[in-house]
Tab-separated table of C-alpha atoms in Angstrom:
chain	number	residue	atom	x	y	z
A	1	MET	CA	-0.035	-0.106	0.040
A	2	ARG	CA	1.243	3.494	-0.779
A	3	ALA	CA	2.478	5.809	1.872
A	4	ILE	CA	1.856	9.490	1.230
A	5	LEU	CA	2.654	12.364	3.516
A	6	HIS	CA	1.161	15.765	3.301
A	7	ILE	CA	3.246	18.194	5.260
A	8	ASP	CA	1.905	21.722	5.990
A	9	MET	CA	3.855	24.329	7.766
A	10	ASP	CA	1.993	26.010	10.613
A	11	ALA	CA	0.916	29.568	9.898
A	12	PHE	CA	4.181	29.808	7.820
A	13	TYR	CA	4.541	33.468	6.917
A	14	ALA	CA	3.368	34.685	10.370
A	15	SER	CA	5.552	32.002	12.014
A	16	VAL	CA	8.629	33.133	10.124
A	17	GLU	CA	8.013	36.772	11.383
A	18	GLU	CA	7.593	35.462	14.908
A	19	GLN	CA	10.799	33.624	14.680
A	20	ASP	CA	12.743	36.640	13.379
A	21	ARG	CA	11.083	39.054	15.781
A	22	PRO	CA	10.593	37.262	19.116
A	23	GLU	CA	8.588	40.199	20.403
A	24	LEU	CA	5.815	39.124	18.170
A	25	LYS	CA	5.487	35.726	19.783
A	26	GLY	CA	2.000	34.850	20.761
A	27	MET	CA	0.711	38.270	19.394
A	28	PRO	CA	-2.157	38.659	16.903
A	29	VAL	CA	-0.003	38.874	13.717
A	30	ILE	CA	-1.374	39.585	10.181
A	31	VAL	CA	1.035	39.294	7.233
A	32	GLY	CA	-0.394	41.333	4.400
A	33	GLY	CA	-0.758	44.784	2.832
A	34	THR	CA	-0.456	47.374	5.709
A	35	ASN	CA	-2.492	50.001	3.980
A	36	GLY	CA	-5.951	48.491	4.746
A	37	ARG	CA	-6.481	48.043	0.900
A	38	GLY	CA	-4.969	44.534	0.431
A	39	VAL	CA	-5.800	41.163	1.775
A	40	VAL	CA	-4.457	38.861	4.541
A	41	ALA	CA	-1.553	36.686	3.163
A	42	ALA	CA	-1.220	34.883	6.543
A	43	SER	CA	-2.322	35.041	10.041
A	44	SER	CA	-0.925	33.721	13.335
A	45	TYR	CA	-2.995	31.392	15.419
A	46	ALA	CA	-3.370	34.162	18.031
A	47	VAL	CA	-5.370	36.293	15.467
A	48	ARG	CA	-7.268	33.344	13.968
A	49	ARG	CA	-9.286	33.179	17.249
A	50	PHE	CA	-10.996	36.355	16.125
A	51	GLY	CA	-12.113	34.795	12.724
A	52	VAL	CA	-9.232	36.307	10.689
A	53	ARG	CA	-8.303	33.942	7.726
A	54	SER	CA	-6.077	34.105	4.611
A	55	ALA	CA	-7.243	35.881	1.602
A	56	MET	CA	-9.747	38.033	3.767
A	57	PRO	CA	-9.785	41.781	2.956
A	58	MET	CA	-7.595	43.607	5.365
A	59	ARG	CA	-10.269	45.962	6.330
A	60	GLU	CA	-12.370	43.120	7.382
A	61	ALA	CA	-9.617	41.514	9.352
A	62	LEU	CA	-8.810	44.798	11.259
A	63	ARG	CA	-12.464	45.093	11.928
A	64	LEU	CA	-12.533	41.714	13.591
A	65	CYS	CA	-9.252	42.373	15.411
A	66	PRO	CA	-8.389	46.060	15.658
A	67	GLU	CA	-5.349	45.329	17.865
A	68	ALA	CA	-3.736	43.064	15.245
A	69	ILE	CA	-0.098	43.752	14.333
A	70	CYS	CA	0.248	44.082	10.437
A	71	VAL	CA	3.437	43.000	8.973
A	72	GLN	CA	4.494	43.617	5.358
A	73	PRO	CA	5.232	40.286	3.450
A	74	ARG	CA	8.942	39.355	2.984
A	75	MET	CA	8.710	36.859	0.065
A	76	SER	CA	12.422	36.458	-0.276
A	77	ARG	CA	12.757	35.511	3.338
A	78	TYR	CA	9.811	32.993	3.135
A	79	LYS	CA	11.414	31.579	0.014
A	80	GLU	CA	14.718	31.088	1.766
A	81	ILE	CA	13.204	29.217	4.673
A	82	SER	CA	10.988	27.191	2.398
A	83	GLU	CA	14.158	25.982	0.534
A	84	ARG	CA	15.531	24.752	3.756
A	85	VAL	CA	12.368	22.807	4.399
A	86	PHE	CA	12.136	21.296	0.995
A	87	ALA	CA	15.808	20.219	1.307
A	88	ILE	CA	14.722	18.195	4.337
A	89	PHE	CA	11.869	16.640	2.389
A	90	HIS	CA	14.407	15.522	-0.286
A	91	GLU	CA	16.495	13.826	2.459
A	92	PHE	CA	13.620	11.151	2.634
A	93	THR	CA	12.303	10.865	-0.917
A	94	PRO	CA	12.828	12.273	-4.480
A	95	LEU	CA	9.101	12.121	-4.790
A	96	VAL	CA	8.177	15.572	-3.562
A	97	GLU	CA	5.294	17.646	-5.107
A	98	GLY	CA	5.358	21.193	-3.821
A	99	LEU	CA	2.069	22.827	-3.676
A	100	SER	CA	3.358	26.239	-2.294
A	101	LEU	CA	6.331	27.559	-0.231
A	102	ASP	CA	4.787	25.826	2.786
A	103	GLU	CA	2.931	22.715	1.672
A	104	ALA	CA	3.979	19.485	-0.180
A	105	PHE	CA	3.033	15.925	-0.783
A	106	LEU	CA	5.784	13.242	-0.292
A	107	ASP	CA	5.541	9.671	-1.534
A	108	VAL	CA	7.581	7.681	1.039
A	109	THR	CA	6.336	4.208	-0.068
A	110	ALA	CA	9.720	3.026	-1.039
A	111	SER	CA	11.562	4.914	1.680
A	112	ARG	CA	9.993	2.755	4.447
A	113	LEU	CA	12.464	-0.120	3.485
A	114	LEU	CA	15.388	1.982	4.691
A	115	LEU	CA	13.853	4.508	6.954
A	116	GLY	CA	11.024	2.723	8.843
A	117	SER	CA	7.358	3.360	8.985
A	118	ALA	CA	5.504	6.418	7.446
A	119	GLU	CA	4.850	7.497	11.014
A	120	SER	CA	8.534	7.422	12.005
A	121	ILE	CA	9.398	9.266	8.860
A	122	GLY	CA	6.862	11.924	9.493
A	123	ALA	CA	7.995	12.321	12.977
A	124	GLU	CA	11.608	12.714	11.865
A	125	ILE	CA	10.740	15.200	9.357
A	126	ARG	CA	8.990	17.324	11.841
A	127	ARG	CA	11.872	17.041	14.226
A	128	ARG	CA	14.524	18.231	11.602
A	129	ILE	CA	12.283	21.033	10.420
A	130	LEU	CA	12.144	22.292	14.024
A	131	ALA	CA	15.782	21.930	14.683
A	132	ARG	CA	16.888	23.658	11.567
A	133	THR	CA	14.374	26.396	11.352
A	134	GLY	CA	12.670	26.748	14.673
A	135	LEU	CA	9.268	26.291	13.034
A	136	THR	CA	6.617	23.549	13.413
A	137	ALA	CA	4.754	21.520	10.775
A	138	SER	CA	1.749	19.321	10.660
A	139	VAL	CA	1.845	15.995	8.984
A	140	GLY	CA	-0.987	13.754	7.431
A	141	ILE	CA	-0.226	10.231	6.667
A	142	ALA	CA	-2.564	8.190	4.338
A	143	PRO	CA	-2.485	5.832	1.259
A	144	ASN	CA	-3.418	8.576	-1.048
A	145	LYS	CA	-3.065	12.474	-1.434
A	146	LEU	CA	-6.687	13.141	-0.581
A	147	LEU	CA	-6.677	11.478	2.757
A	148	ALA	CA	-3.262	12.877	3.628
A	149	LYS	CA	-4.395	16.333	2.944
A	150	ILE	CA	-7.436	15.776	5.187
A	151	ALA	CA	-5.375	14.133	7.823
A	152	SER	CA	-2.865	17.076	8.153
A	153	ASP	CA	-5.723	19.428	8.916
A	154	LEU	CA	-7.003	17.274	11.823
A	155	ASN	CA	-4.247	17.812	14.397
A	156	LYS	CA	-3.013	21.330	13.703
A	157	PRO	CA	-0.754	22.973	14.783
A	158	ASP	CA	2.352	20.916	15.287
A	159	GLY	CA	0.568	17.507	15.090
A	160	MET	CA	0.435	14.413	13.046
A	161	CYS	CA	-2.387	12.183	12.031
A	162	ARG	CA	-2.761	8.995	10.138
A	163	ILE	CA	-5.782	7.838	8.133
A	164	GLY	CA	-5.712	4.072	7.108
A	165	ALA	CA	-7.983	1.190	6.223
A	166	ASP	CA	-8.542	0.651	9.945
A	167	ASN	CA	-9.842	4.130	10.773
A	168	VAL	CA	-10.949	5.792	7.518
A	169	ARG	CA	-14.724	5.248	8.008
A	170	GLU	CA	-14.410	6.361	11.694
A	171	ILE	CA	-12.594	9.553	10.816
A	172	LEU	CA	-14.220	10.654	7.606
A	173	ASP	CA	-17.919	10.005	8.307
A	174	GLU	CA	-18.031	12.424	11.193
A	175	LEU	CA	-16.412	15.406	9.320
A	176	PRO	CA	-18.518	18.270	8.298
A	177	ILE	CA	-19.181	18.439	4.630
A	178	GLU	CA	-17.680	21.864	4.221
A	179	LYS	CA	-14.179	20.320	4.867
A	180	LEU	CA	-14.476	18.319	1.590
A	181	PHE	CA	-12.621	19.876	-1.338
A	182	GLY	CA	-15.204	21.077	-3.779
A	183	VAL	CA	-17.767	22.333	-1.211
A	184	GLY	CA	-17.497	26.000	-0.748
A	185	PRO	CA	-19.688	28.860	0.677
A	186	LYS	CA	-21.574	29.199	-2.625
A	187	SER	CA	-22.498	25.410	-2.977
A	188	LEU	CA	-22.941	24.738	0.731
A	189	PRO	CA	-26.581	25.841	1.033
A	190	ALA	CA	-27.530	23.377	-1.934
A	191	VAL	CA	-25.605	20.652	-0.131
A	192	HIS	CA	-27.315	21.106	3.193
A	193	ALA	CA	-30.767	21.354	1.408
A	194	ALA	CA	-30.230	17.967	0.032
A	195	GLY	CA	-29.755	16.570	3.502
A	196	ILE	CA	-25.911	16.302	3.392
A	197	ARG	CA	-24.104	17.537	6.293
A	198	SER	CA	-21.240	15.223	6.730
A	199	PHE	CA	-18.963	12.917	4.748
A	200	GLY	CA	-20.852	10.067	5.923
A	201	ASP	CA	-24.067	11.569	4.602
A	202	LEU	CA	-22.532	12.075	1.159
A	203	ARG	CA	-21.087	8.628	1.100
A	204	THR	CA	-24.438	6.964	1.640
A	205	ALA	CA	-26.602	9.469	-0.242
A	206	GLY	CA	-28.882	8.320	-2.999
A	207	ASP	CA	-28.545	9.358	-6.593
A	208	GLU	CA	-31.394	11.996	-6.319
A	209	ALA	CA	-29.703	13.730	-3.306
A	210	LEU	CA	-26.387	13.599	-5.131
A	211	TRP	CA	-27.855	15.206	-8.185
A	212	ARG	CA	-29.590	18.075	-6.138
A	213	ALA	CA	-26.421	18.752	-4.321
A	214	PHE	CA	-23.751	18.464	-6.990
A	215	GLY	CA	-25.389	17.865	-10.367
A	216	LYS	CA	-23.235	16.034	-12.827
A	217	HIS	CA	-20.307	16.031	-10.256
A	218	GLY	CA	-22.233	13.849	-7.718
A	219	LYS	CA	-20.335	10.602	-8.388
A	220	THR	CA	-16.891	12.353	-8.124
A	221	MET	CA	-17.941	14.042	-4.864
A	222	ARG	CA	-19.120	10.702	-3.227
A	223	GLU	CA	-15.815	9.158	-4.186
A	224	ARG	CA	-14.004	11.976	-2.431
A	225	ALA	CA	-16.266	11.545	0.668
A	226	SER	CA	-15.241	7.874	0.483
A	227	GLY	CA	-11.697	8.739	0.569
A	228	LEU	CA	-10.948	7.399	-2.922
A	229	ASP	CA	-8.018	9.052	-4.738
A	230	ASP	CA	-5.563	7.425	-7.353
A	231	ARG	CA	-3.477	10.623	-8.183
A	232	PRO	CA	0.272	10.112	-8.070
A	233	VAL	CA	2.652	12.365	-6.349
A	234	GLU	CA	4.071	14.435	-9.168
A	235	PRO	CA	7.610	15.655	-8.359
A	236	ASP	CA	8.013	17.593	-11.695
A	237	ARG	CA	4.773	19.601	-11.362
A	238	GLU	CA	5.302	22.792	-13.303
A	239	GLU	CA	4.086	26.290	-12.737
A	240	LYS	CA	1.475	27.200	-15.132
A	241	SER	CA	1.613	31.066	-14.580
A	242	ILE	CA	3.629	33.653	-12.829
A	243	SER	CA	2.257	36.921	-11.840
A	244	SER	CA	2.971	40.096	-9.780
A	245	GLU	CA	0.289	42.501	-8.754
A	246	GLU	CA	-0.184	45.432	-6.310
A	247	THR	CA	-3.112	46.998	-4.414
A	248	TYR	CA	-2.524	50.685	-3.865
A	249	ALA	CA	-3.253	52.632	-0.750
A	250	ARG	CA	-4.949	55.261	-2.834
A	251	ASP	CA	-6.457	54.912	-6.326
A	252	ILE	CA	-4.065	56.044	-9.040
A	253	ARG	CA	-4.947	57.440	-12.375
A	254	GLY	CA	-3.287	58.966	-15.549
A	255	ALA	CA	-1.188	57.088	-18.211
A	256	ALA	CA	2.170	58.166	-16.914
A	257	GLU	CA	1.686	56.971	-13.307
A	258	LEU	CA	-0.052	53.625	-14.398
A	259	ASN	CA	2.518	52.896	-16.873
A	260	LEU	CA	5.341	53.444	-14.353
A	261	GLN	CA	3.622	51.031	-11.874
A	262	LEU	CA	3.002	48.546	-14.658
A	263	LEU	CA	6.583	48.442	-15.598
A	264	ARG	CA	7.703	47.844	-12.083
A	265	LEU	CA	5.336	44.851	-11.938
A	266	ALA	CA	6.559	43.579	-15.434
A	267	ASP	CA	10.223	43.836	-14.173
A	268	ARG	CA	9.297	41.793	-11.114
A	269	THR	CA	7.461	39.063	-13.091
A	270	ALA	CA	10.131	38.776	-15.800
A	271	SER	CA	12.718	38.364	-12.984
A	272	ARG	CA	10.753	35.528	-11.516
A	273	LEU	CA	10.674	33.957	-14.866
A	274	ARG	CA	14.476	33.931	-15.139
A	275	ALA	CA	14.871	32.738	-11.539
A	276	HIS	CA	12.750	29.651	-12.468
A	277	ASP	CA	14.657	29.102	-15.852
A	278	LEU	CA	11.345	29.656	-17.657
A	279	ALA	CA	10.250	31.651	-20.722
A	280	ALA	CA	6.616	32.765	-21.358
A	281	GLY	CA	4.490	32.731	-24.541
A	282	THR	CA	1.674	34.897	-23.266
A	283	VAL	CA	1.377	38.137	-21.227
A	284	THR	CA	-1.763	39.193	-19.203
A	285	VAL	CA	-2.552	42.538	-17.563
A	286	LYS	CA	-5.015	42.726	-14.636
A	287	ILE	CA	-6.734	46.115	-13.873
A	288	ARG	CA	-9.118	46.644	-11.032
A	289	ARG	CA	-10.823	50.195	-10.862
A	290	GLY	CA	-11.592	51.949	-7.754
A	291	ASP	CA	-15.287	50.752	-8.038
A	292	PHE	CA	-13.845	47.086	-7.923
A	293	ALA	CA	-14.751	46.275	-11.603
A	294	THR	CA	-11.933	44.047	-12.859
A	295	TYR	CA	-10.635	43.747	-16.351
A	296	THR	CA	-8.045	41.383	-17.818
A	297	ARG	CA	-6.205	41.813	-21.100
A	298	GLN	CA	-4.070	39.106	-22.794
A	299	ARG	CA	-1.586	39.047	-25.574
A	300	ALA	CA	0.354	36.148	-27.162
A	301	LEU	CA	4.088	36.677	-27.834
A	302	GLY	CA	5.835	35.853	-31.036
A	303	GLN	CA	8.160	33.569	-29.273
A	304	PRO	CA	8.586	32.546	-25.641
A	305	THR	CA	10.650	34.981	-23.734
A	306	ALA	CA	12.028	36.016	-20.289
A	307	ASP	CA	13.309	39.411	-21.477
A	308	THR	CA	11.963	42.259	-19.334
A	309	ALA	CA	11.791	44.766	-22.141
A	310	ILE	CA	9.576	42.513	-24.194
A	311	VAL	CA	7.330	41.550	-21.268
A	312	SER	CA	7.197	45.216	-20.405
A	313	ALA	CA	6.383	46.360	-23.981
A	314	ALA	CA	3.504	43.780	-24.218
A	315	ALA	CA	1.971	44.795	-20.910
A	316	LYS	CA	2.234	48.471	-21.791
A	317	THR	CA	0.425	47.957	-25.016
A	318	LEU	CA	-2.374	46.100	-23.331
A	319	LEU	CA	-2.748	48.895	-20.650
A	320	ASP	CA	-2.628	51.588	-23.267
A	321	ARG	CA	-5.482	50.017	-25.232
A	322	TRP	CA	-7.483	49.683	-22.053
A	323	LEU	CA	-6.779	53.381	-21.043
A	324	ALA	CA	-7.915	54.448	-24.547
A	325	THR	CA	-11.536	53.285	-23.617
A	326	GLN	CA	-11.469	55.008	-20.065
A	327	PRO	CA	-8.527	57.408	-19.815
A	328	ASN	CA	-9.659	59.008	-16.553
A	329	ALA	CA	-10.342	55.598	-14.638
A	330	ALA	CA	-9.106	55.356	-11.071
A	331	VAL	CA	-7.259	52.205	-10.532
A	332	ARG	CA	-6.865	50.444	-7.161
A	333	LEU	CA	-5.061	47.197	-8.380
A	334	LEU	CA	-2.640	46.414	-11.304
A	335	GLY	CA	-1.143	43.081	-12.158
A	336	VAL	CA	1.152	41.549	-14.705
A	337	GLY	CA	1.069	37.932	-15.497
A	338	VAL	CA	2.832	35.487	-17.800
A	339	SER	CA	1.536	32.074	-18.891
A	340	ASP	CA	2.179	29.446	-21.671
A	341	LEU	CA	5.465	28.606	-19.640
A	342	ARG	CA	8.353	26.496	-20.874
A	343	THR	CA	11.815	25.722	-19.849
A	344	SER	CA	14.149	28.510	-21.006
A	345	PRO	CA	17.053	27.158	-23.277
A	346	GLN	CA	19.647	28.834	-21.125
A	347	ARG	CA	22.391	26.256	-21.752
A	348	GLU	CA	21.955	26.218	-25.543
A	349	LEU	CA	24.784	28.328	-27.119
A	350	PHE	CA	22.765	29.602	-29.957
A	351	ALA	CA	19.388	29.902	-28.268
A	352	ALA	CA	17.468	33.186	-28.993
A	353	GLU	CA	18.682	35.917	-26.487
A	354	SER	CA	15.230	37.060	-25.686
A	355	ALA	CA	14.199	33.484	-24.478
A	356	ARG	CA	16.965	33.895	-21.840
A	357	GLY	CA	16.604	37.623	-21.150
A	358	SER	CA	18.929	40.214	-22.356
A	359	PRO	CA	22.530	40.868	-21.102
A	360	LEU	CA	21.155	43.686	-19.134
A	361	ASP	CA	18.676	41.367	-17.460
A	362	THR	CA	21.490	38.874	-16.611
A	363	ALA	CA	23.543	41.675	-14.997
A	364	ILE	CA	20.693	43.101	-12.929
A	365	ASP	CA	19.650	39.579	-11.844
A	366	GLY	CA	23.245	38.893	-10.641
A	367	ILE	CA	23.490	42.144	-8.715
A	368	ARG	CA	19.993	41.646	-7.124
A	369	GLY	CA	20.832	38.057	-6.250
A	370	ARG	CA	23.891	39.130	-4.305
A	371	PHE	CA	22.819	42.344	-2.723
A	372	GLY	CA	18.978	42.219	-2.650
A	373	LEU	CA	16.230	43.267	-4.789
A	374	GLU	CA	16.183	46.968	-3.704
A	375	LYS	CA	19.848	47.590	-4.389
A	376	LEU	CA	19.400	48.125	-8.098
A	377	THR	CA	16.507	49.794	-10.005
A	378	ARG	CA	16.275	50.403	-13.753
A	379	ALA	CA	16.192	54.109	-14.646
A	380	SER	CA	12.956	53.689	-16.558
A	381	LEU	CA	11.268	52.690	-13.255
A	382	LEU	CA	12.346	55.762	-11.182
A	383	SER	CA	9.461	58.048	-10.203
A	384	ARG	CA	9.646	61.191	-12.136
A	385	LYS	CA	7.607	64.362	-12.304
A	386	VAL	CA	5.244	64.682	-15.188
A	387	SER	CA	5.060	68.194	-16.646
C-alpha cells in the first residue's frame, strides 16, 4: 500500500515573522498589505481566534481584530526558509510535489524499506524542520493524497495524524461536509438542502440527493467523501503561470503613473521567470478600478521570452489599449502575469537571446541576487515628475 505524507507548515509566513522578531511571539499577527486596501496573506494562530483568515480583505480583518499587528510580507525570506524545508523533504524521498512555499506531498512508499514506517518518517521530518528552522509543521499520513491532506488538517498545529484502512470510516464519516474539497460557501446551502451535512451523509446518499447537491459531479464528490483518490505524487509539477500584482493605498490614475507602476510589476514578473529558468508565451494585464470592476487583457508573444523589455512592452500595449477606452479611470490594483510557460533554453549556445533575457537582465539579476532586490533599479522605473 502507498504511503503518502502531506506536510503543511503551521501559519508559515506569520511563524517566520515571529521567529525573526521574538517580540511578536503569541501576538495577533497579520501578514499582508499594511495600508488597509490589500488582503491577508497569512495570520498567526493568536489572531485566527477572532475569525481572521487568509485571503480576507485587510479591512475586514482589522474590524474583527483592531489590535492586530500588521506586517508587510517578505517573500524572499519566506522562500529562503522554504528552500531549507524542502531540502529536508528530499532527504527522505525524491518524490516531492510542492504545492506552495509551505506545503507539499511526499511519497515515502519505497523509503520505508530503509527509514522505517511512514509515522517514524513523518516524526523525523517534523523534528528536523524544528531543529533547523525553529518552525513547526503538521503531517498527514495516508494511502493517497486526498486522505493525507485531510489528515494534516485534523491535528494542527504541530501535530500528526494517520488515516488508514482501519480508521478511515471512523474519521471521515463524522467530518462536516464543508471540509471536503469542492464544497465552498456558494455550494454549501444546496448541499445542506439535499440533507448532506457530513462526509458520511454524502458517502451513503442516494442518486437523487447527489444530483440535487452536485449535479453531474455527484459521483466524483461521493468518491471523495469515501476517501478514494488515485492521483500520483508528481515531483516535476510545473508552474502554469507567474504574476505580480499590487493593491494601492490610494487609487491611481493617469497614463504616466499607471505605466510606471505597470513596468515595475513587469520587471518583477520577468525576474521571477528567469529565476525559474522559464520563458513565457503569453502576457496578461489585470486592472481593477476603484469601484472594484476588474478587467484582464491578454496578448500572445511571437516567441517565448524572459526578456524584461519584451514583457514590459507587451504589458504596456495592453494597458494603453484599455486606457484608450477609459482614460480617466481610477485604478486600485494592477497586475502583470505570464503564462504558456516552458523551460528556457539557457544552456543552448545559439538559443534566442530573448528567451533567456537580455545581457542587461542577466547583469541586474546577478546584482540583485547578491545584494538584494532593492539595491538596483532600472532608470525607466524611477519616479519622475510629469510636466
